[in-house]
Amino acid sequence: MRVVIAEDHALLRDGLTRLLQAFDFDVVEAVDNGPALLPALVTHRPEVAVIDVRLPPTFTDEGLQAAIAARTQMPGLPILMLSQHVEPLYARELLSTPHGGVGYLLKDRVSNVGEFVDAVRRVAGGGTAMDPEVISQLLARREPLAVLTAREREVLGEMAEGRSNAAIAGKLRITEKAVSKHINNILTKLDMPPSDDDNRRVLAVLAYLNP
């Protein structure tokens, strides 16, 4: 699986490269600044990109803007963003781009190699990988969620992290049938049509939750 990495810290960039290569990813290019990122993405057309939100020269949102620009040229390009802080504005901008897998992880909270690699693969497959802290802030910013029950909020949070119905059932210790019922209720209350496409369902919910 071809990967492009964008990270300005040399040790972290090298670490990500070695880690992904150890799990049979093909890191076709690793860049350390914003201006180099878009050409790398367009040239290599990777199956997934792992990108730091803030890159040189200004350390604001170069990584994010390059990712969004790349998606206009390559619709559906899977993107996993990394950040030091919870920045709902950046999450909203990324989620507003249609189609394709997306992820937003906080660097300091990535403590399990297996879970990180799984997140990269999930995004590459068109799914989502959202840090729970990002999700909790997005959930807290929408008053319409007041119509949901406590259990429905729990299910919505698990959905937003990219978990399948089976995984949600296991995490919350309820049946898959109960999970399906909760999801149908959530989508109905939030005025969203039900969908059999889990990835589109999660993206739709996340997009709606952004202010």
PDB file of N, CA and C in Angstrom, residues 44-135:
ATOM      1  N   HIS A  44       2.549  10.961  -6.722  1.00  0.00           N
ATOM      2  CA  HIS A  44       2.519   9.551  -6.313  1.00  0.00           C
ATOM      3  C   HIS A  44       1.112   8.967  -6.214  1.00  0.00           C
ATOM      4  N   ARG A  45       0.108   9.842  -6.059  1.00  0.00           N
ATOM      5  CA  ARG A  45      -1.267   9.361  -5.895  1.00  0.00           C
ATOM      6  C   ARG A  45      -1.329   8.169  -4.936  1.00  0.00           C
ATOM      7  N   PRO A  46      -0.974   8.403  -3.671  1.00  0.00           N
ATOM      8  CA  PRO A  46      -0.892   7.307  -2.705  1.00  0.00           C
ATOM      9  C   PRO A  46      -2.263   6.745  -2.352  1.00  0.00           C
ATOM     10  N   GLU A  47      -2.234   5.571  -1.769  1.00  0.00           N
ATOM     11  CA  GLU A  47      -3.473   4.952  -1.306  1.00  0.00           C
ATOM     12  C   GLU A  47      -3.898   5.499   0.048  1.00  0.00           C
ATOM     13  N   VAL A  48      -2.979   6.171   0.730  1.00  0.00           N
ATOM     14  CA  VAL A  48      -3.302   6.890   1.961  1.00  0.00           C
ATOM     15  C   VAL A  48      -2.172   7.876   2.238  1.00  0.00           C
ATOM     16  N   ALA A  49      -2.525   9.025   2.834  1.00  0.00           N
ATOM     17  CA  ALA A  49      -1.534  10.030   3.207  1.00  0.00           C
ATOM     18  C   ALA A  49      -1.632  10.276   4.707  1.00  0.00           C
ATOM     19  N   VAL A  50      -0.476  10.319   5.382  1.00  0.00           N
ATOM     20  CA  VAL A  50      -0.406  10.616   6.813  1.00  0.00           C
ATOM     21  C   VAL A  50       0.235  11.986   6.938  1.00  0.00           C
ATOM     22  N   ILE A  51      -0.538  12.964   7.417  1.00  0.00           N
ATOM     23  CA  ILE A  51      -0.132  14.372   7.299  1.00  0.00           C
ATOM     24  C   ILE A  51      -0.258  15.120   8.618  1.00  0.00           C
ATOM     25  N   ASP A  52       0.798  15.837   8.983  1.00  0.00           N
ATOM     26  CA  ASP A  52       0.758  16.741  10.132  1.00  0.00           C
ATOM     27  C   ASP A  52      -0.045  17.976   9.725  1.00  0.00           C
ATOM     28  N   VAL A  53      -0.955  18.421  10.588  1.00  0.00           N
ATOM     29  CA  VAL A  53      -1.763  19.597  10.277  1.00  0.00           C
ATOM     30  C   VAL A  53      -0.881  20.820  10.063  1.00  0.00           C
ATOM     31  N   ARG A  54       0.068  21.035  10.966  1.00  0.00           N
ATOM     32  CA  ARG A  54       0.903  22.233  10.917  1.00  0.00           C
ATOM     33  C   ARG A  54       2.287  21.904  10.379  1.00  0.00           C
ATOM     34  N   LEU A  55       2.624  22.524   9.257  1.00  0.00           N
ATOM     35  CA  LEU A  55       3.914  22.300   8.618  1.00  0.00           C
ATOM     36  C   LEU A  55       4.592  23.630   8.326  1.00  0.00           C
ATOM     37  N   PRO A  56       5.912  23.628   8.107  1.00  0.00           N
ATOM     38  CA  PRO A  56       6.586  24.849   7.664  1.00  0.00           C
ATOM     39  C   PRO A  56       6.026  25.279   6.321  1.00  0.00           C
ATOM     40  N   PRO A  57       6.086  26.571   5.972  1.00  0.00           N
ATOM     41  CA  PRO A  57       6.888  27.585   6.668  1.00  0.00           C
ATOM     42  C   PRO A  57       6.176  28.333   7.795  1.00  0.00           C
ATOM     43  N   THR A  58       4.865  28.318   7.872  1.00  0.00           N
ATOM     44  CA  THR A  58       4.194  29.143   8.887  1.00  0.00           C
ATOM     45  C   THR A  58       3.692  28.337  10.082  1.00  0.00           C
ATOM     46  N   PHE A  59       3.675  27.025   9.976  1.00  0.00           N
ATOM     47  CA  PHE A  59       3.197  26.162  11.061  1.00  0.00           C
ATOM     48  C   PHE A  59       1.771  26.496  11.483  1.00  0.00           C
ATOM     49  N   THR A  60       0.919  26.772  10.508  1.00  0.00           N
ATOM     50  CA  THR A  60      -0.495  27.023  10.819  1.00  0.00           C
ATOM     51  C   THR A  60      -1.323  25.843  10.319  1.00  0.00           C
ATOM     52  N   ASP A  61      -1.683  25.866   9.032  1.00  0.00           N
ATOM     53  CA  ASP A  61      -2.509  24.784   8.512  1.00  0.00           C
ATOM     54  C   ASP A  61      -2.053  24.312   7.126  1.00  0.00           C
ATOM     55  N   GLU A  62      -0.744  24.432   6.864  1.00  0.00           N
ATOM     56  CA  GLU A  62      -0.241  24.041   5.541  1.00  0.00           C
ATOM     57  C   GLU A  62      -0.583  22.604   5.184  1.00  0.00           C
ATOM     58  N   GLY A  63      -0.439  21.703   6.147  1.00  0.00           N
ATOM     59  CA  GLY A  63      -0.725  20.300   5.876  1.00  0.00           C
ATOM     60  C   GLY A  63      -2.169  20.079   5.503  1.00  0.00           C
ATOM     61  N   LEU A  64      -3.046  20.693   6.255  1.00  0.00           N
ATOM     62  CA  LEU A  64      -4.474  20.559   5.989  1.00  0.00           C
ATOM     63  C   LEU A  64      -4.841  21.143   4.629  1.00  0.00           C
ATOM     64  N   GLN A  65      -4.350  22.335   4.330  1.00  0.00           N
ATOM     65  CA  GLN A  65      -4.702  22.982   3.061  1.00  0.00           C
ATOM     66  C   GLN A  65      -4.185  22.183   1.872  1.00  0.00           C
ATOM     67  N   ALA A  66      -2.987  21.606   1.998  1.00  0.00           N
ATOM     68  CA  ALA A  66      -2.456  20.780   0.913  1.00  0.00           C
ATOM     69  C   ALA A  66      -3.305  19.532   0.736  1.00  0.00           C
ATOM     70  N   ALA A  67      -3.763  18.968   1.854  1.00  0.00           N
ATOM     71  CA  ALA A  67      -4.601  17.771   1.784  1.00  0.00           C
ATOM     72  C   ALA A  67      -5.925  18.073   1.085  1.00  0.00           C
ATOM     73  N   ILE A  68      -6.541  19.199   1.435  1.00  0.00           N
ATOM     74  CA  ILE A  68      -7.806  19.581   0.821  1.00  0.00           C
ATOM     75  C   ILE A  68      -7.616  19.879  -0.663  1.00  0.00           C
ATOM     76  N   ALA A  69      -6.513  20.569  -0.997  1.00  0.00           N
ATOM     77  CA  ALA A  69      -6.225  20.862  -2.401  1.00  0.00           C
ATOM     78  C   ALA A  69      -6.020  19.576  -3.189  1.00  0.00           C
ATOM     79  N   ALA A  70      -5.346  18.611  -2.573  1.00  0.00           N
ATOM     80  CA  ALA A  70      -5.108  17.339  -3.252  1.00  0.00           C
ATOM     81  C   ALA A  70      -6.414  16.612  -3.514  1.00  0.00           C
ATOM     82  N   ARG A  71      -7.345  16.728  -2.586  1.00  0.00           N
ATOM     83  CA  ARG A  71      -8.629  16.049  -2.761  1.00  0.00           C
ATOM     84  C   ARG A  71      -9.459  16.661  -3.885  1.00  0.00           C
ATOM     85  N   THR A  72      -9.240  17.919  -4.183  1.00  0.00           N
ATOM     86  CA  THR A  72      -9.959  18.510  -5.315  1.00  0.00           C
ATOM     87  C   THR A  72      -9.446  17.923  -6.630  1.00  0.00           C
ATOM     88  N   GLN A  73      -8.171  17.543  -6.665  1.00  0.00           N
ATOM     89  CA  GLN A  73      -7.599  16.942  -7.861  1.00  0.00           C
ATOM     90  C   GLN A  73      -7.745  15.421  -7.875  1.00  0.00           C
ATOM     91  N   MET A  74      -7.797  14.832  -6.684  1.00  0.00           N
ATOM     92  CA  MET A  74      -7.935  13.377  -6.554  1.00  0.00           C
ATOM     93  C   MET A  74      -9.068  13.076  -5.584  1.00  0.00           C
ATOM     94  N   PRO A  75     -10.319  13.210  -6.014  1.00  0.00           N
ATOM     95  CA  PRO A  75     -11.454  12.984  -5.114  1.00  0.00           C
ATOM     96  C   PRO A  75     -11.369  11.619  -4.445  1.00  0.00           C
ATOM     97  N   GLY A  76     -11.598  11.624  -3.137  1.00  0.00           N
ATOM     98  CA  GLY A  76     -11.584  10.373  -2.398  1.00  0.00           C
ATOM     99  C   GLY A  76     -10.228   9.982  -1.851  1.00  0.00           C
ATOM    100  N   LEU A  77      -9.201  10.826  -2.023  1.00  0.00           N
ATOM    101  CA  LEU A  77      -7.882  10.515  -1.495  1.00  0.00           C
ATOM    102  C   LEU A  77      -7.975  10.303   0.021  1.00  0.00           C
ATOM    103  N   PRO A  78      -7.623   9.128   0.535  1.00  0.00           N
ATOM    104  CA  PRO A  78      -7.697   8.875   1.983  1.00  0.00           C
ATOM    105  C   PRO A  78      -6.631   9.675   2.736  1.00  0.00           C
ATOM    106  N   ILE A  79      -7.051  10.372   3.782  1.00  0.00           N
ATOM    107  CA  ILE A  79      -6.146  11.251   4.512  1.00  0.00           C
ATOM    108  C   ILE A  79      -6.286  11.036   6.011  1.00  0.00           C
ATOM    109  N   LEU A  80      -5.147  10.805   6.673  1.00  0.00           N
ATOM    110  CA  LEU A  80      -5.097  10.718   8.122  1.00  0.00           C
ATOM    111  C   LEU A  80      -4.283  11.894   8.637  1.00  0.00           C
ATOM    112  N   MET A  81      -4.937  12.820   9.325  1.00  0.00           N
ATOM    113  CA  MET A  81      -4.263  13.990   9.858  1.00  0.00           C
ATOM    114  C   MET A  81      -3.749  13.711  11.266  1.00  0.00           C
ATOM    115  N   LEU A  82      -2.581  14.294  11.585  1.00  0.00           N
ATOM    116  CA  LEU A  82      -2.004  14.219  12.919  1.00  0.00           C
ATOM    117  C   LEU A  82      -1.871  15.630  13.466  1.00  0.00           C
ATOM    118  N   SER A  83      -2.134  15.799  14.761  1.00  0.00           N
ATOM    119  CA  SER A  83      -2.058  17.135  15.347  1.00  0.00           C
ATOM    120  C   SER A  83      -1.646  17.039  16.813  1.00  0.00           C
ATOM    121  N   GLN A  84      -1.099  18.119  17.326  1.00  0.00           N
ATOM    122  CA  GLN A  84      -0.730  18.173  18.739  1.00  0.00           C
ATOM    123  C   GLN A  84      -1.923  18.536  19.615  1.00  0.00           C
ATOM    124  N   HIS A  85      -2.921  19.197  19.025  1.00  0.00           N
ATOM    125  CA  HIS A  85      -4.037  19.702  19.811  1.00  0.00           C
ATOM    126  C   HIS A  85      -5.373  19.393  19.138  1.00  0.00           C
ATOM    127  N   VAL A  86      -6.431  19.466  19.925  1.00  0.00           N
ATOM    128  CA  VAL A  86      -7.778  19.334  19.374  1.00  0.00           C
ATOM    129  C   VAL A  86      -8.130  20.645  18.684  1.00  0.00           C
ATOM    130  N   GLU A  87      -8.347  20.590  17.382  1.00  0.00           N
ATOM    131  CA  GLU A  87      -8.655  21.785  16.610  1.00  0.00           C
ATOM    132  C   GLU A  87      -9.902  21.515  15.767  1.00  0.00           C
ATOM    133  N   PRO A  88     -11.088  21.703  16.359  1.00  0.00           N
ATOM    134  CA  PRO A  88     -12.332  21.383  15.653  1.00  0.00           C
ATOM    135  C   PRO A  88     -12.477  22.063  14.302  1.00  0.00           C
ATOM    136  N   LEU A  89     -11.910  23.264  14.160  1.00  0.00           N
ATOM    137  CA  LEU A  89     -11.992  23.967  12.871  1.00  0.00           C
ATOM    138  C   LEU A  89     -11.332  23.142  11.777  1.00  0.00           C
ATOM    139  N   TYR A  90     -10.152  22.603  12.067  1.00  0.00           N
ATOM    140  CA  TYR A  90      -9.449  21.795  11.077  1.00  0.00           C
ATOM    141  C   TYR A  90     -10.215  20.513  10.783  1.00  0.00           C
ATOM    142  N   ALA A  91     -10.761  19.903  11.828  1.00  0.00           N
ATOM    143  CA  ALA A  91     -11.543  18.681  11.624  1.00  0.00           C
ATOM    144  C   ALA A  91     -12.738  18.973  10.726  1.00  0.00           C
ATOM    145  N   ARG A  92     -13.397  20.109  10.952  1.00  0.00           N
ATOM    146  CA  ARG A  92     -14.558  20.464  10.142  1.00  0.00           C
ATOM    147  C   ARG A  92     -14.172  20.652   8.677  1.00  0.00           C
ATOM    148  N   GLU A  93     -13.057  21.346   8.437  1.00  0.00           N
ATOM    149  CA  GLU A  93     -12.629  21.582   7.052  1.00  0.00           C
ATOM    150  C   GLU A  93     -12.322  20.277   6.339  1.00  0.00           C
ATOM    151  N   LEU A  94     -11.662  19.376   7.034  1.00  0.00           N
ATOM    152  CA  LEU A  94     -11.329  18.096   6.415  1.00  0.00           C
ATOM    153  C   LEU A  94     -12.590  17.290   6.135  1.00  0.00           C
ATOM    154  N   LEU A  95     -13.495  17.252   7.097  1.00  0.00           N
ATOM    155  CA  LEU A  95     -14.708  16.456   6.944  1.00  0.00           C
ATOM    156  C   LEU A  95     -15.653  17.025   5.902  1.00  0.00           C
ATOM    157  N   SER A  96     -15.479  18.304   5.586  1.00  0.00           N
ATOM    158  CA  SER A  96     -16.372  18.924   4.603  1.00  0.00           C
ATOM    159  C   SER A  96     -16.012  18.512   3.177  1.00  0.00           C
ATOM    160  N   THR A  97     -14.836  17.898   2.992  1.00  0.00           N
ATOM    161  CA  THR A  97     -14.472  17.421   1.658  1.00  0.00           C
ATOM    162  C   THR A  97     -15.169  16.089   1.420  1.00  0.00           C
ATOM    163  N   PRO A  98     -15.818  15.932   0.278  1.00  0.00           N
ATOM    164  CA  PRO A  98     -16.632  14.742   0.059  1.00  0.00           C
ATOM    165  C   PRO A  98     -15.830  13.487  -0.248  1.00  0.00           C
ATOM    166  N   HIS A  99     -16.378  12.365   0.176  1.00  0.00           N
ATOM    167  CA  HIS A  99     -15.881  11.038  -0.191  1.00  0.00           C
ATOM    168  C   HIS A  99     -14.492  10.755   0.393  1.00  0.00           C
ATOM    169  N   GLY A 100     -14.161   9.481   0.446  1.00  0.00           N
ATOM    170  CA  GLY A 100     -12.837   9.062   0.864  1.00  0.00           C
ATOM    171  C   GLY A 100     -12.678   8.950   2.361  1.00  0.00           C
ATOM    172  N   GLY A 101     -11.767   8.065   2.784  1.00  0.00           N
ATOM    173  CA  GLY A 101     -11.509   7.874   4.202  1.00  0.00           C
ATOM    174  C   GLY A 101     -10.844   9.094   4.816  1.00  0.00           C
ATOM    175  N   VAL A 102     -11.148   9.345   6.089  1.00  0.00           N
ATOM    176  CA  VAL A 102     -10.539  10.464   6.802  1.00  0.00           C
ATOM    177  C   VAL A 102     -10.223  10.052   8.240  1.00  0.00           C
ATOM    178  N   GLY A 103      -9.183  10.658   8.782  1.00  0.00           N
ATOM    179  CA  GLY A 103      -8.836  10.417  10.170  1.00  0.00           C
ATOM    180  C   GLY A 103      -8.247  11.660  10.785  1.00  0.00           C
ATOM    181  N   TYR A 104      -8.372  11.777  12.108  1.00  0.00           N
ATOM    182  CA  TYR A 104      -7.806  12.913  12.829  1.00  0.00           C
ATOM    183  C   TYR A 104      -7.366  12.388  14.190  1.00  0.00           C
ATOM    184  N   LEU A 105      -6.062  12.221  14.369  1.00  0.00           N
ATOM    185  CA  LEU A 105      -5.517  11.679  15.607  1.00  0.00           C
ATOM    186  C   LEU A 105      -4.622  12.707  16.291  1.00  0.00           C
ATOM    187  N   LEU A 106      -4.631  12.684  17.608  1.00  0.00           N
ATOM    188  CA  LEU A 106      -3.750  13.544  18.382  1.00  0.00           C
ATOM    189  C   LEU A 106      -2.453  12.797  18.649  1.00  0.00           C
ATOM    190  N   LYS A 107      -1.333  13.426  18.303  1.00  0.00           N
ATOM    191  CA  LYS A 107      -0.031  12.763  18.403  1.00  0.00           C
ATOM    192  C   LYS A 107       0.246  12.215  19.801  1.00  0.00           C
ATOM    193  N   ASP A 108      -0.003  13.036  20.815  1.00  0.00           N
ATOM    194  CA  ASP A 108       0.347  12.643  22.172  1.00  0.00           C
ATOM    195  C   ASP A 108      -0.505  11.503  22.705  1.00  0.00           C
ATOM    196  N   ARG A 109      -1.618  11.215  22.037  1.00  0.00           N
ATOM    197  CA  ARG A 109      -2.512  10.170  22.513  1.00  0.00           C
ATOM    198  C   ARG A 109      -2.375   8.873  21.706  1.00  0.00           C
ATOM    199  N   VAL A 110      -1.479   8.878  20.721  1.00  0.00           N
ATOM    200  CA  VAL A 110      -1.219   7.651  19.949  1.00  0.00           C
ATOM    201  C   VAL A 110      -0.158   6.858  20.714  1.00  0.00           C
ATOM    202  N   SER A 111      -0.605   5.888  21.497  1.00  0.00           N
ATOM    203  CA  SER A 111       0.313   5.147  22.361  1.00  0.00           C
ATOM    204  C   SER A 111       0.410   3.676  21.997  1.00  0.00           C
ATOM    205  N   ASN A 112      -0.408   3.230  21.059  1.00  0.00           N
ATOM    206  CA  ASN A 112      -0.427   1.823  20.691  1.00  0.00           C
ATOM    207  C   ASN A 112      -0.127   1.691  19.197  1.00  0.00           C
ATOM    208  N   VAL A 113       0.980   1.033  18.888  1.00  0.00           N
ATOM    209  CA  VAL A 113       1.405   0.893  17.495  1.00  0.00           C
ATOM    210  C   VAL A 113       0.352   0.166  16.663  1.00  0.00           C
ATOM    211  N   GLY A 114      -0.177  -0.923  17.212  1.00  0.00           N
ATOM    212  CA  GLY A 114      -1.175  -1.698  16.481  1.00  0.00           C
ATOM    213  C   GLY A 114      -2.404  -0.884  16.145  1.00  0.00           C
ATOM    214  N   GLU A 115      -2.866  -0.071  17.102  1.00  0.00           N
ATOM    215  CA  GLU A 115      -4.052   0.748  16.862  1.00  0.00           C
ATOM    216  C   GLU A 115      -3.770   1.819  15.810  1.00  0.00           C
ATOM    217  N   PHE A 116      -2.553   2.373  15.827  1.00  0.00           N
ATOM    218  CA  PHE A 116      -2.214   3.389  14.823  1.00  0.00           C
ATOM    219  C   PHE A 116      -2.190   2.772  13.428  1.00  0.00           C
ATOM    220  N   VAL A 117      -1.533   1.635  13.294  1.00  0.00           N
ATOM    221  CA  VAL A 117      -1.466   0.962  11.998  1.00  0.00           C
ATOM    222  C   VAL A 117      -2.864   0.593  11.527  1.00  0.00           C
ATOM    223  N   ASP A 118      -3.710   0.139  12.462  1.00  0.00           N
ATOM    224  CA  ASP A 118      -5.093  -0.186  12.105  1.00  0.00           C
ATOM    225  C   ASP A 118      -5.831   1.055  11.623  1.00  0.00           C
ATOM    226  N   ALA A 119      -5.555   2.207  12.262  1.00  0.00           N
ATOM    227  CA  ALA A 119      -6.187   3.459  11.846  1.00  0.00           C
ATOM    228  C   ALA A 119      -5.773   3.832  10.428  1.00  0.00           C
ATOM    229  N   VAL A 120      -4.498   3.665  10.108  1.00  0.00           N
ATOM    230  CA  VAL A 120      -4.019   3.973   8.757  1.00  0.00           C
ATOM    231  C   VAL A 120      -4.725   3.079   7.746  1.00  0.00           C
ATOM    232  N   ARG A 121      -4.819   1.804   8.059  1.00  0.00           N
ATOM    233  CA  ARG A 121      -5.467   0.864   7.139  1.00  0.00           C
ATOM    234  C   ARG A 121      -6.957   1.169   7.000  1.00  0.00           C
ATOM    235  N   ARG A 122      -7.594   1.537   8.106  1.00  0.00           N
ATOM    236  CA  ARG A 122      -9.022   1.833   8.069  1.00  0.00           C
ATOM    237  C   ARG A 122      -9.297   3.029   7.182  1.00  0.00           C
ATOM    238  N   VAL A 123      -8.493   4.078   7.314  1.00  0.00           N
ATOM    239  CA  VAL A 123      -8.659   5.270   6.482  1.00  0.00           C
ATOM    240  C   VAL A 123      -8.388   4.925   5.020  1.00  0.00           C
ATOM    241  N   ALA A 124      -7.349   4.139   4.774  1.00  0.00           N
ATOM    242  CA  ALA A 124      -7.034   3.739   3.398  1.00  0.00           C
ATOM    243  C   ALA A 124      -8.192   2.979   2.768  1.00  0.00           C
ATOM    244  N   GLY A 125      -8.939   2.244   3.595  1.00  0.00           N
ATOM    245  CA  GLY A 125     -10.074   1.483   3.100  1.00  0.00           C
ATOM    246  C   GLY A 125     -11.349   2.285   2.962  1.00  0.00           C
ATOM    247  N   GLY A 126     -11.263   3.602   3.221  1.00  0.00           N
ATOM    248  CA  GLY A 126     -12.435   4.457   3.075  1.00  0.00           C
ATOM    249  C   GLY A 126     -13.169   4.724   4.365  1.00  0.00           C
ATOM    250  N   GLY A 127     -12.619   4.260   5.504  1.00  0.00           N
ATOM    251  CA  GLY A 127     -13.282   4.449   6.787  1.00  0.00           C
ATOM    252  C   GLY A 127     -12.798   5.687   7.522  1.00  0.00           C
ATOM    253  N   THR A 128     -13.111   5.749   8.810  1.00  0.00           N
ATOM    254  CA  THR A 128     -12.715   6.893   9.627  1.00  0.00           C
ATOM    255  C   THR A 128     -11.901   6.439  10.823  1.00  0.00           C
ATOM    256  N   ALA A 129     -11.051   7.335  11.317  1.00  0.00           N
ATOM    257  CA  ALA A 129     -10.257   7.076  12.510  1.00  0.00           C
ATOM    258  C   ALA A 129     -10.130   8.397  13.248  1.00  0.00           C
ATOM    259  N   MET A 130     -11.066   8.653  14.136  1.00  0.00           N
ATOM    260  CA  MET A 130     -11.104   9.925  14.847  1.00  0.00           C
ATOM    261  C   MET A 130     -10.748   9.726  16.312  1.00  0.00           C
ATOM    262  N   ASP A 131      -9.867  10.590  16.828  1.00  0.00           N
ATOM    263  CA  ASP A 131      -9.511  10.521  18.241  1.00  0.00           C
ATOM    264  C   ASP A 131     -10.747  10.803  19.092  1.00  0.00           C
ATOM    265  N   PRO A 132     -10.971  10.009  20.151  1.00  0.00           N
ATOM    266  CA  PRO A 132     -12.147  10.227  21.002  1.00  0.00           C
ATOM    267  C   PRO A 132     -12.235  11.643  21.563  1.00  0.00           C
ATOM    268  N   GLU A 133     -11.085  12.271  21.830  1.00  0.00           N
ATOM    269  CA  GLU A 133     -11.109  13.635  22.370  1.00  0.00           C
ATOM    270  C   GLU A 133     -11.642  14.622  21.336  1.00  0.00           C
ATOM    271  N   VAL A 134     -11.294  14.406  20.077  1.00  0.00           N
ATOM    272  CA  VAL A 134     -11.825  15.254  19.004  1.00  0.00           C
ATOM    273  C   VAL A 134     -13.330  15.059  18.911  1.00  0.00           C
ATOM    274  N   ILE A 135     -13.744  13.790  18.974  1.00  0.00           N
ATOM    275  CA  ILE A 135     -15.169  13.477  18.897  1.00  0.00           C
ATOM    276  C   ILE A 135     -15.929  14.124  20.034  1.00  0.00           C
TER     277      ILE A 135
END
